[in-house]
Amino acid sequence: MGSEGPAPVVTVHVTGFKKFHGVAENPTETIVNNLQSYMNKRGLPKGLILGTCTVLETAGQGAIVPLYQTLQSALSKDANVPNSNRVIWVHFGVNSGATRFAIEQQAVNEATFRCADEMGWKPQRVPIVPADGGISRLREVCDNFAYGSYRCPVVKLSLTQKLKSLRARMLGKSDPLQEVGKTSLPVKEITKSLAKMGYEVTTSDDAGRFVCNYVYYHSLRFAEQNGIKSVFVHVPLFLTIDEETQMQFAATLLETLASIY
């Protein structure tokens, strides 16, 4: 009796993005800038610490140094917080065509930007982390397989695997053979919990190939290497789901994460 130590806490760090081509006002910048005061007014549940709230430039390669500085700095501070051995990074990004929230299950090792980022970079079919391999495993193991103008370097894959990969790429879907980083958080459980509370939310296995996916891929690698968690959430524009509802969603998401981790 009385030997129980202090209850462990969950520290959540949050990021959003600034404006970029086609999105003059990024809702995630507003959400992240206002989240600390919003949560203070709402009241943080026991066991949840809201750590850093950082707004990133909407840029890939040019923003990686500040991203890692943010990740590493927070990690160092967390090490000094008693009982805070559970850390989650939540990255918010906007999908201007979305009508609901989407919790991303994975990121792929490919940067193909539909427009230049805010630092002028526009990569096409470039691996985010070359050390992890090419943009798909298919390219690494294949040879003499072609369909029309599409040609890939395979030999060790079955015809079914080749066709599934080819079909996915032709339809613009996630390549089942592509190098991916996956969140270790229970995305489906989180989504189901939020949906029961009335939020329009879904799971997604395609974070795109723009800056959101770029940052998420790096974050997932960092999380795996440091024993922490990472998840990415796409939100609609405020014209689609108003600011107050999105703030409520962000707060509820953090509370849900703290309750299941």
PDB file of C-alpha atoms in Angstrom:
ATOM      1  CA  MET A   1       0.000   0.000   0.000  1.00  0.00           C
ATOM      2  CA  GLY A   2       1.263   3.458  -0.852  1.00  0.00           C
ATOM      3  CA  SER A   3       4.138   2.084  -2.906  1.00  0.00           C
ATOM      4  CA  GLU A   4       2.724   3.153  -6.246  1.00  0.00           C
ATOM      5  CA  GLY A   5       4.825   5.801  -7.970  1.00  0.00           C
ATOM      6  CA  PRO A   6       3.545   8.826  -9.856  1.00  0.00           C
ATOM      7  CA  ALA A   7       1.371   7.978 -12.845  1.00  0.00           C
ATOM      8  CA  PRO A   8       3.217   8.141 -16.173  1.00  0.00           C
ATOM      9  CA  VAL A   9       2.366  11.047 -18.419  1.00  0.00           C
ATOM     10  CA  VAL A  10       2.094  11.447 -22.168  1.00  0.00           C
ATOM     11  CA  THR A  11       3.864  14.422 -23.719  1.00  0.00           C
ATOM     12  CA  VAL A  12       2.474  15.533 -27.064  1.00  0.00           C
ATOM     13  CA  HIS A  13       4.384  17.835 -29.408  1.00  0.00           C
ATOM     14  CA  VAL A  14       2.527  19.431 -32.293  1.00  0.00           C
ATOM     15  CA  THR A  15       3.502  20.925 -35.638  1.00  0.00           C
ATOM     16  CA  GLY A  16       1.641  22.678 -38.434  1.00  0.00           C
ATOM     17  CA  PHE A  17       2.594  24.458 -41.639  1.00  0.00           C
ATOM     18  CA  LYS A  18       2.627  27.980 -43.017  1.00  0.00           C
ATOM     19  CA  LYS A  19       1.117  29.027 -46.327  1.00  0.00           C
ATOM     20  CA  PHE A  20       2.093  27.487 -49.646  1.00  0.00           C
ATOM     21  CA  HIS A  21       1.128  27.613 -53.324  1.00  0.00           C
ATOM     22  CA  GLY A  22      -2.664  27.654 -53.608  1.00  0.00           C
ATOM     23  CA  VAL A  23      -3.241  27.942 -49.845  1.00  0.00           C
ATOM     24  CA  ALA A  24      -2.760  31.541 -48.720  1.00  0.00           C
ATOM     25  CA  GLU A  25      -4.004  30.821 -45.192  1.00  0.00           C
ATOM     26  CA  ASN A  26      -3.073  27.442 -43.800  1.00  0.00           C
ATOM     27  CA  PRO A  27      -5.540  26.337 -41.103  1.00  0.00           C
ATOM     28  CA  THR A  28      -2.862  24.273 -39.385  1.00  0.00           C
ATOM     29  CA  GLU A  29      -0.858  27.425 -38.663  1.00  0.00           C
ATOM     30  CA  THR A  30      -3.861  28.825 -36.797  1.00  0.00           C
ATOM     31  CA  ILE A  31      -4.569  25.549 -35.003  1.00  0.00           C
ATOM     32  CA  VAL A  32      -1.002  25.107 -33.776  1.00  0.00           C
ATOM     33  CA  ASN A  33      -0.506  28.757 -32.801  1.00  0.00           C
ATOM     34  CA  ASN A  34      -3.714  28.744 -30.736  1.00  0.00           C
ATOM     35  CA  LEU A  35      -3.620  25.216 -29.341  1.00  0.00           C
ATOM     36  CA  GLN A  36      -1.737  25.951 -26.113  1.00  0.00           C
ATOM     37  CA  SER A  37      -4.140  28.675 -24.973  1.00  0.00           C
ATOM     38  CA  TYR A  38      -7.130  26.654 -26.187  1.00  0.00           C
ATOM     39  CA  MET A  39      -6.072  23.616 -24.170  1.00  0.00           C
ATOM     40  CA  ASN A  40      -5.362  25.745 -21.099  1.00  0.00           C
ATOM     41  CA  LYS A  41      -8.896  27.144 -21.214  1.00  0.00           C
ATOM     42  CA  ARG A  42     -10.379  23.719 -21.895  1.00  0.00           C
ATOM     43  CA  GLY A  43      -8.296  22.095 -19.188  1.00  0.00           C
ATOM     44  CA  LEU A  44      -5.609  19.515 -19.824  1.00  0.00           C
ATOM     45  CA  PRO A  45      -6.655  16.027 -18.713  1.00  0.00           C
ATOM     46  CA  LYS A  46      -4.559  14.329 -16.059  1.00  0.00           C
ATOM     47  CA  GLY A  47      -1.547  12.619 -17.548  1.00  0.00           C
ATOM     48  CA  LEU A  48      -1.282  14.843 -20.642  1.00  0.00           C
ATOM     49  CA  ILE A  49       1.424  17.437 -21.205  1.00  0.00           C
ATOM     50  CA  LEU A  50       1.231  19.646 -24.279  1.00  0.00           C
ATOM     51  CA  GLY A  51       4.855  20.254 -25.172  1.00  0.00           C
ATOM     52  CA  THR A  52       6.051  22.299 -28.122  1.00  0.00           C
ATOM     53  CA  CYS A  53       3.747  23.821 -30.726  1.00  0.00           C
ATOM     54  CA  THR A  54       5.776  24.586 -33.843  1.00  0.00           C
ATOM     55  CA  VAL A  55       4.780  26.013 -37.221  1.00  0.00           C
ATOM     56  CA  LEU A  56       7.065  24.826 -40.013  1.00  0.00           C
ATOM     57  CA  GLU A  57       7.814  26.318 -43.398  1.00  0.00           C
ATOM     58  CA  THR A  58       6.005  24.383 -46.106  1.00  0.00           C
ATOM     59  CA  ALA A  59       9.249  23.097 -47.535  1.00  0.00           C
ATOM     60  CA  GLY A  60      10.945  19.758 -47.922  1.00  0.00           C
ATOM     61  CA  GLN A  61      14.702  19.542 -48.182  1.00  0.00           C
ATOM     62  CA  GLY A  62      15.293  23.145 -47.119  1.00  0.00           C
ATOM     63  CA  ALA A  63      13.335  22.719 -43.891  1.00  0.00           C
ATOM     64  CA  ILE A  64      14.792  19.417 -42.707  1.00  0.00           C
ATOM     65  CA  VAL A  65      17.484  20.988 -40.512  1.00  0.00           C
ATOM     66  CA  PRO A  66      14.978  23.086 -38.505  1.00  0.00           C
ATOM     67  CA  LEU A  67      12.643  20.073 -38.335  1.00  0.00           C
ATOM     68  CA  TYR A  68      15.331  17.860 -36.800  1.00  0.00           C
ATOM     69  CA  GLN A  69      16.417  20.668 -34.487  1.00  0.00           C
ATOM     70  CA  THR A  70      12.830  20.875 -33.248  1.00  0.00           C
ATOM     71  CA  LEU A  71      12.550  17.098 -32.825  1.00  0.00           C
ATOM     72  CA  GLN A  72      15.904  16.763 -31.059  1.00  0.00           C
ATOM     73  CA  SER A  73      15.403  19.774 -28.803  1.00  0.00           C
ATOM     74  CA  ALA A  74      12.060  18.465 -27.605  1.00  0.00           C
ATOM     75  CA  LEU A  75      13.529  15.005 -27.050  1.00  0.00           C
ATOM     76  CA  SER A  76      16.262  16.456 -24.831  1.00  0.00           C
ATOM     77  CA  LYS A  77      13.737  18.417 -22.762  1.00  0.00           C
ATOM     78  CA  ASP A  78      11.456  15.392 -22.397  1.00  0.00           C
ATOM     79  CA  ALA A  79      14.327  13.403 -20.903  1.00  0.00           C
ATOM     80  CA  ASN A  80      14.274  15.804 -17.939  1.00  0.00           C
ATOM     81  CA  VAL A  81      10.537  15.439 -17.264  1.00  0.00           C
ATOM     82  CA  PRO A  82       9.788  12.857 -14.525  1.00  0.00           C
ATOM     83  CA  ASN A  83       7.721   9.847 -15.690  1.00  0.00           C
ATOM     84  CA  SER A  84       7.505  11.260 -19.215  1.00  0.00           C
ATOM     85  CA  ASN A  85       8.707   8.232 -21.123  1.00  0.00           C
ATOM     86  CA  ARG A  86       5.769   8.362 -23.519  1.00  0.00           C
ATOM     87  CA  VAL A  87       6.110  10.956 -26.258  1.00  0.00           C
ATOM     88  CA  ILE A  88       3.946  11.539 -29.328  1.00  0.00           C
ATOM     89  CA  TRP A  89       4.545  13.898 -32.229  1.00  0.00           C
ATOM     90  CA  VAL A  90       1.350  15.039 -33.947  1.00  0.00           C
ATOM     91  CA  HIS A  91       1.835  16.725 -37.303  1.00  0.00           C
ATOM     92  CA  PHE A  92      -1.065  18.661 -38.815  1.00  0.00           C
ATOM     93  CA  GLY A  93      -1.241  19.443 -42.524  1.00  0.00           C
ATOM     94  CA  VAL A  94      -3.992  20.751 -44.782  1.00  0.00           C
ATOM     95  CA  ASN A  95      -5.665  18.938 -47.648  1.00  0.00           C
ATOM     96  CA  SER A  96      -7.500  21.731 -49.444  1.00  0.00           C
ATOM     97  CA  GLY A  97      -9.778  19.292 -51.277  1.00  0.00           C
ATOM     98  CA  ALA A  98     -10.795  17.300 -48.208  1.00  0.00           C
ATOM     99  CA  THR A  99     -14.230  17.337 -46.601  1.00  0.00           C
ATOM    100  CA  ARG A 100     -13.206  15.536 -43.412  1.00  0.00           C
ATOM    101  CA  PHE A 101     -10.216  14.854 -41.192  1.00  0.00           C
ATOM    102  CA  ALA A 102      -7.820  12.056 -42.150  1.00  0.00           C
ATOM    103  CA  ILE A 103      -5.405  10.263 -39.856  1.00  0.00           C
ATOM    104  CA  GLU A 104      -2.483   9.039 -41.923  1.00  0.00           C
ATOM    105  CA  GLN A 105      -1.213   5.531 -41.286  1.00  0.00           C
ATOM    106  CA  GLN A 106       2.012   5.810 -43.256  1.00  0.00           C
ATOM    107  CA  ALA A 107       4.445   7.870 -45.307  1.00  0.00           C
ATOM    108  CA  VAL A 108       6.357   6.725 -48.387  1.00  0.00           C
ATOM    109  CA  ASN A 109       9.972   7.264 -49.330  1.00  0.00           C
ATOM    110  CA  GLU A 110       9.170   9.432 -52.330  1.00  0.00           C
ATOM    111  CA  ALA A 111       9.099  13.168 -52.998  1.00  0.00           C
ATOM    112  CA  THR A 112       7.133  14.173 -56.085  1.00  0.00           C
ATOM    113  CA  PHE A 113       5.959  17.739 -55.555  1.00  0.00           C
ATOM    114  CA  ARG A 114       3.052  18.937 -57.707  1.00  0.00           C
ATOM    115  CA  CYS A 115       4.319  22.488 -57.240  1.00  0.00           C
ATOM    116  CA  ALA A 116       7.479  24.071 -55.881  1.00  0.00           C
ATOM    117  CA  ASP A 117       7.638  24.286 -52.102  1.00  0.00           C
ATOM    118  CA  GLU A 118       8.150  27.606 -50.317  1.00  0.00           C
ATOM    119  CA  MET A 119      11.905  27.371 -50.858  1.00  0.00           C
ATOM    120  CA  GLY A 120      11.563  26.730 -54.572  1.00  0.00           C
ATOM    121  CA  TRP A 121      12.246  22.990 -54.549  1.00  0.00           C
ATOM    122  CA  LYS A 122      10.194  20.744 -56.849  1.00  0.00           C
ATOM    123  CA  PRO A 123      11.544  17.183 -56.784  1.00  0.00           C
ATOM    124  CA  GLN A 124      10.130  14.504 -59.060  1.00  0.00           C
ATOM    125  CA  ARG A 125      10.291  10.825 -58.056  1.00  0.00           C
ATOM    126  CA  VAL A 126      13.159  11.395 -55.628  1.00  0.00           C
ATOM    127  CA  PRO A 127      13.720   9.190 -52.555  1.00  0.00           C
ATOM    128  CA  ILE A 128      13.307  11.199 -49.366  1.00  0.00           C
ATOM    129  CA  VAL A 129      16.033   9.201 -47.649  1.00  0.00           C
ATOM    130  CA  PRO A 130      18.298   7.593 -50.276  1.00  0.00           C
ATOM    131  CA  ALA A 131      19.836   5.325 -47.631  1.00  0.00           C
ATOM    132  CA  ASP A 132      16.449   3.625 -47.264  1.00  0.00           C
ATOM    133  CA  GLY A 133      16.538   2.569 -50.907  1.00  0.00           C
ATOM    134  CA  GLY A 134      14.883   3.845 -54.057  1.00  0.00           C
ATOM    135  CA  ILE A 135      11.341   5.159 -54.218  1.00  0.00           C
ATOM    136  CA  SER A 136      10.079   1.577 -54.377  1.00  0.00           C
ATOM    137  CA  ARG A 137      11.369  -1.873 -53.673  1.00  0.00           C
ATOM    138  CA  LEU A 138      10.139  -2.804 -57.125  1.00  0.00           C
ATOM    139  CA  ARG A 139      12.880  -0.736 -58.691  1.00  0.00           C
ATOM    140  CA  GLU A 140      15.534  -2.432 -56.607  1.00  0.00           C
ATOM    141  CA  VAL A 141      14.710  -6.012 -57.503  1.00  0.00           C
ATOM    142  CA  CYS A 142      13.270  -5.983 -60.962  1.00  0.00           C
ATOM    143  CA  ASP A 143      14.313  -6.137 -64.579  1.00  0.00           C
ATOM    144  CA  ASN A 144      12.926  -6.713 -68.066  1.00  0.00           C
ATOM    145  CA  PHE A 145       9.323  -5.943 -67.204  1.00  0.00           C
ATOM    146  CA  ALA A 146       7.415  -3.361 -69.176  1.00  0.00           C
ATOM    147  CA  TYR A 147       3.890  -2.260 -69.909  1.00  0.00           C
ATOM    148  CA  GLY A 148       3.525   0.212 -72.735  1.00  0.00           C
ATOM    149  CA  SER A 149       5.911   3.054 -71.998  1.00  0.00           C
ATOM    150  CA  TYR A 150       6.234   2.000 -68.360  1.00  0.00           C
ATOM    151  CA  ARG A 151       9.383  -0.006 -67.739  1.00  0.00           C
ATOM    152  CA  CYS A 152      10.851  -1.164 -64.458  1.00  0.00           C
ATOM    153  CA  PRO A 153      14.410  -2.536 -63.815  1.00  0.00           C
ATOM    154  CA  VAL A 154      12.174  -7.072 -61.828  1.00  0.00           C
ATOM    155  CA  VAL A 155      13.057 -10.622 -61.595  1.00  0.00           C
ATOM    156  CA  LYS A 156      12.443 -11.891 -58.120  1.00  0.00           C
ATOM    157  CA  LEU A 157       8.826 -10.828 -57.825  1.00  0.00           C
ATOM    158  CA  SER A 158       5.864 -12.891 -58.943  1.00  0.00           C
ATOM    159  CA  LEU A 159       3.850 -11.693 -61.916  1.00  0.00           C
ATOM    160  CA  THR A 160       0.943 -10.973 -59.559  1.00  0.00           C
ATOM    161  CA  GLN A 161       3.133  -8.703 -57.426  1.00  0.00           C
ATOM    162  CA  LYS A 162       4.400  -6.899 -60.493  1.00  0.00           C
ATOM    163  CA  LEU A 163       0.907  -6.336 -61.857  1.00  0.00           C
ATOM    164  CA  LYS A 164      -0.459  -5.138 -58.511  1.00  0.00           C
ATOM    165  CA  SER A 165       2.379  -2.651 -58.197  1.00  0.00           C
ATOM    166  CA  LEU A 166       1.999  -1.456 -61.763  1.00  0.00           C
ATOM    167  CA  ARG A 167      -1.778  -1.106 -61.472  1.00  0.00           C
ATOM    168  CA  ALA A 168      -1.500   0.894 -58.248  1.00  0.00           C
ATOM    169  CA  ARG A 169       1.004   3.308 -59.779  1.00  0.00           C
ATOM    170  CA  MET A 170      -1.056   3.757 -62.964  1.00  0.00           C
ATOM    171  CA  LEU A 171      -4.122   4.579 -60.844  1.00  0.00           C
ATOM    172  CA  GLY A 172      -2.150   6.998 -58.682  1.00  0.00           C
ATOM    173  CA  LYS A 173      -2.540   4.832 -55.590  1.00  0.00           C
ATOM    174  CA  SER A 174       0.031   3.677 -53.054  1.00  0.00           C
ATOM    175  CA  ASP A 175       2.453   1.144 -54.486  1.00  0.00           C
ATOM    176  CA  PRO A 176       2.209  -2.006 -52.312  1.00  0.00           C
ATOM    177  CA  LEU A 177       5.938  -2.550 -52.855  1.00  0.00           C
ATOM    178  CA  GLN A 178       7.006   0.965 -51.966  1.00  0.00           C
ATOM    179  CA  GLU A 179       9.303   1.761 -49.057  1.00  0.00           C
ATOM    180  CA  VAL A 180       7.031   3.056 -46.301  1.00  0.00           C
ATOM    181  CA  GLY A 181       7.227   4.219 -42.732  1.00  0.00           C
ATOM    182  CA  LYS A 182       4.186   3.313 -40.633  1.00  0.00           C
ATOM    183  CA  THR A 183       2.980   4.821 -37.404  1.00  0.00           C
ATOM    184  CA  SER A 184       2.937   2.430 -34.455  1.00  0.00           C
ATOM    185  CA  LEU A 185      -0.121   4.154 -32.998  1.00  0.00           C
ATOM    186  CA  PRO A 186      -3.490   2.341 -33.335  1.00  0.00           C
ATOM    187  CA  VAL A 187      -4.880   4.601 -36.051  1.00  0.00           C
ATOM    188  CA  LYS A 188      -8.108   2.662 -36.592  1.00  0.00           C
ATOM    189  CA  GLU A 189      -8.895   2.661 -32.877  1.00  0.00           C
ATOM    190  CA  ILE A 190      -8.202   6.401 -32.661  1.00  0.00           C
ATOM    191  CA  THR A 191     -10.362   7.114 -35.706  1.00  0.00           C
ATOM    192  CA  LYS A 192     -13.235   5.011 -34.419  1.00  0.00           C
ATOM    193  CA  SER A 193     -13.132   6.799 -31.067  1.00  0.00           C
ATOM    194  CA  LEU A 194     -13.206  10.244 -32.714  1.00  0.00           C
ATOM    195  CA  ALA A 195     -16.001   9.222 -35.083  1.00  0.00           C
ATOM    196  CA  LYS A 196     -18.121   8.100 -32.132  1.00  0.00           C
ATOM    197  CA  MET A 197     -17.799  11.636 -30.773  1.00  0.00           C
ATOM    198  CA  GLY A 198     -19.351  12.988 -33.962  1.00  0.00           C
ATOM    199  CA  TYR A 199     -16.296  14.058 -35.945  1.00  0.00           C
ATOM    200  CA  GLU A 200     -16.070  13.497 -39.693  1.00  0.00           C
ATOM    201  CA  VAL A 201     -12.835  11.529 -39.714  1.00  0.00           C
ATOM    202  CA  THR A 202     -11.312   8.643 -41.635  1.00  0.00           C
ATOM    203  CA  THR A 203      -8.080   6.681 -41.852  1.00  0.00           C
ATOM    204  CA  SER A 204      -5.787   7.106 -44.837  1.00  0.00           C
ATOM    205  CA  ASP A 205      -2.803   5.208 -46.201  1.00  0.00           C
ATOM    206  CA  ASP A 206      -1.771   7.895 -48.671  1.00  0.00           C
ATOM    207  CA  ALA A 207      -0.332  11.143 -47.311  1.00  0.00           C
ATOM    208  CA  GLY A 208       0.493  12.301 -50.834  1.00  0.00           C
ATOM    209  CA  ARG A 209       3.987  12.982 -52.126  1.00  0.00           C
ATOM    210  CA  PHE A 210       4.276  16.650 -51.150  1.00  0.00           C
ATOM    211  CA  VAL A 211       5.731  18.265 -48.017  1.00  0.00           C
ATOM    212  CA  CYS A 212       3.281  16.564 -45.625  1.00  0.00           C
ATOM    213  CA  ASN A 213       4.514  13.127 -46.641  1.00  0.00           C
ATOM    214  CA  TYR A 214       8.119  14.391 -46.666  1.00  0.00           C
ATOM    215  CA  VAL A 215       7.969  15.605 -43.068  1.00  0.00           C
ATOM    216  CA  TYR A 216       5.994  12.567 -41.907  1.00  0.00           C
ATOM    217  CA  TYR A 217       8.538  10.144 -43.362  1.00  0.00           C
ATOM    218  CA  HIS A 218      11.390  11.869 -41.533  1.00  0.00           C
ATOM    219  CA  SER A 219       9.373  12.053 -38.321  1.00  0.00           C
ATOM    220  CA  LEU A 220       8.498   8.346 -38.427  1.00  0.00           C
ATOM    221  CA  ARG A 221      12.177   7.445 -38.865  1.00  0.00           C
ATOM    222  CA  PHE A 222      13.135   9.708 -35.964  1.00  0.00           C
ATOM    223  CA  ALA A 223      10.366   8.235 -33.812  1.00  0.00           C
ATOM    224  CA  GLU A 224      11.449   4.670 -34.511  1.00  0.00           C
ATOM    225  CA  GLN A 225      15.080   5.472 -33.748  1.00  0.00           C
ATOM    226  CA  ASN A 226      14.223   7.191 -30.460  1.00  0.00           C
ATOM    227  CA  GLY A 227      11.450   5.010 -29.069  1.00  0.00           C
ATOM    228  CA  ILE A 228       8.664   7.563 -29.441  1.00  0.00           C
ATOM    229  CA  LYS A 229       5.486   7.845 -31.557  1.00  0.00           C
ATOM    230  CA  SER A 230       4.497   9.961 -34.532  1.00  0.00           C
ATOM    231  CA  VAL A 231       1.275  10.513 -36.437  1.00  0.00           C
ATOM    232  CA  PHE A 232       0.127  12.864 -39.196  1.00  0.00           C
ATOM    233  CA  VAL A 233      -3.353  14.344 -39.495  1.00  0.00           C
ATOM    234  CA  HIS A 234      -4.749  16.038 -42.586  1.00  0.00           C
ATOM    235  CA  VAL A 235      -7.414  18.684 -42.005  1.00  0.00           C
ATOM    236  CA  PRO A 236      -9.714  20.503 -44.459  1.00  0.00           C
ATOM    237  CA  LEU A 237      -9.809  24.250 -45.036  1.00  0.00           C
ATOM    238  CA  PHE A 238     -11.752  26.383 -42.548  1.00  0.00           C
ATOM    239  CA  LEU A 239     -14.242  27.047 -45.359  1.00  0.00           C
ATOM    240  CA  THR A 240     -15.130  23.351 -45.216  1.00  0.00           C
ATOM    241  CA  ILE A 241     -14.948  22.727 -41.467  1.00  0.00           C
ATOM    242  CA  ASP A 242     -14.958  25.889 -39.366  1.00  0.00           C
ATOM    243  CA  GLU A 243     -12.124  26.950 -37.083  1.00  0.00           C
ATOM    244  CA  GLU A 244     -13.895  26.245 -33.787  1.00  0.00           C
ATOM    245  CA  THR A 245     -14.760  22.692 -34.827  1.00  0.00           C
ATOM    246  CA  GLN A 246     -11.191  22.097 -35.941  1.00  0.00           C
ATOM    247  CA  MET A 247      -9.826  23.401 -32.644  1.00  0.00           C
ATOM    248  CA  GLN A 248     -12.210  21.085 -30.788  1.00  0.00           C
ATOM    249  CA  PHE A 249     -11.080  18.192 -32.968  1.00  0.00           C
ATOM    250  CA  ALA A 250      -7.391  18.891 -32.323  1.00  0.00           C
ATOM    251  CA  ALA A 251      -7.986  19.053 -28.568  1.00  0.00           C
ATOM    252  CA  THR A 252     -10.068  15.873 -28.569  1.00  0.00           C
ATOM    253  CA  LEU A 253      -7.422  14.101 -30.635  1.00  0.00           C
ATOM    254  CA  LEU A 254      -4.734  14.910 -28.058  1.00  0.00           C
ATOM    255  CA  GLU A 255      -6.968  13.704 -25.234  1.00  0.00           C
ATOM    256  CA  THR A 256      -7.710  10.499 -27.132  1.00  0.00           C
ATOM    257  CA  LEU A 257      -4.025   9.859 -27.773  1.00  0.00           C
ATOM    258  CA  ALA A 258      -3.232  10.342 -24.091  1.00  0.00           C
ATOM    259  CA  SER A 259      -5.980   7.921 -23.069  1.00  0.00           C
ATOM    260  CA  ILE A 260      -4.882   5.054 -25.321  1.00  0.00           C
ATOM    261  CA  TYR A 261      -1.099   5.328 -24.998  1.00  0.00           C
TER     262      TYR A 261
END
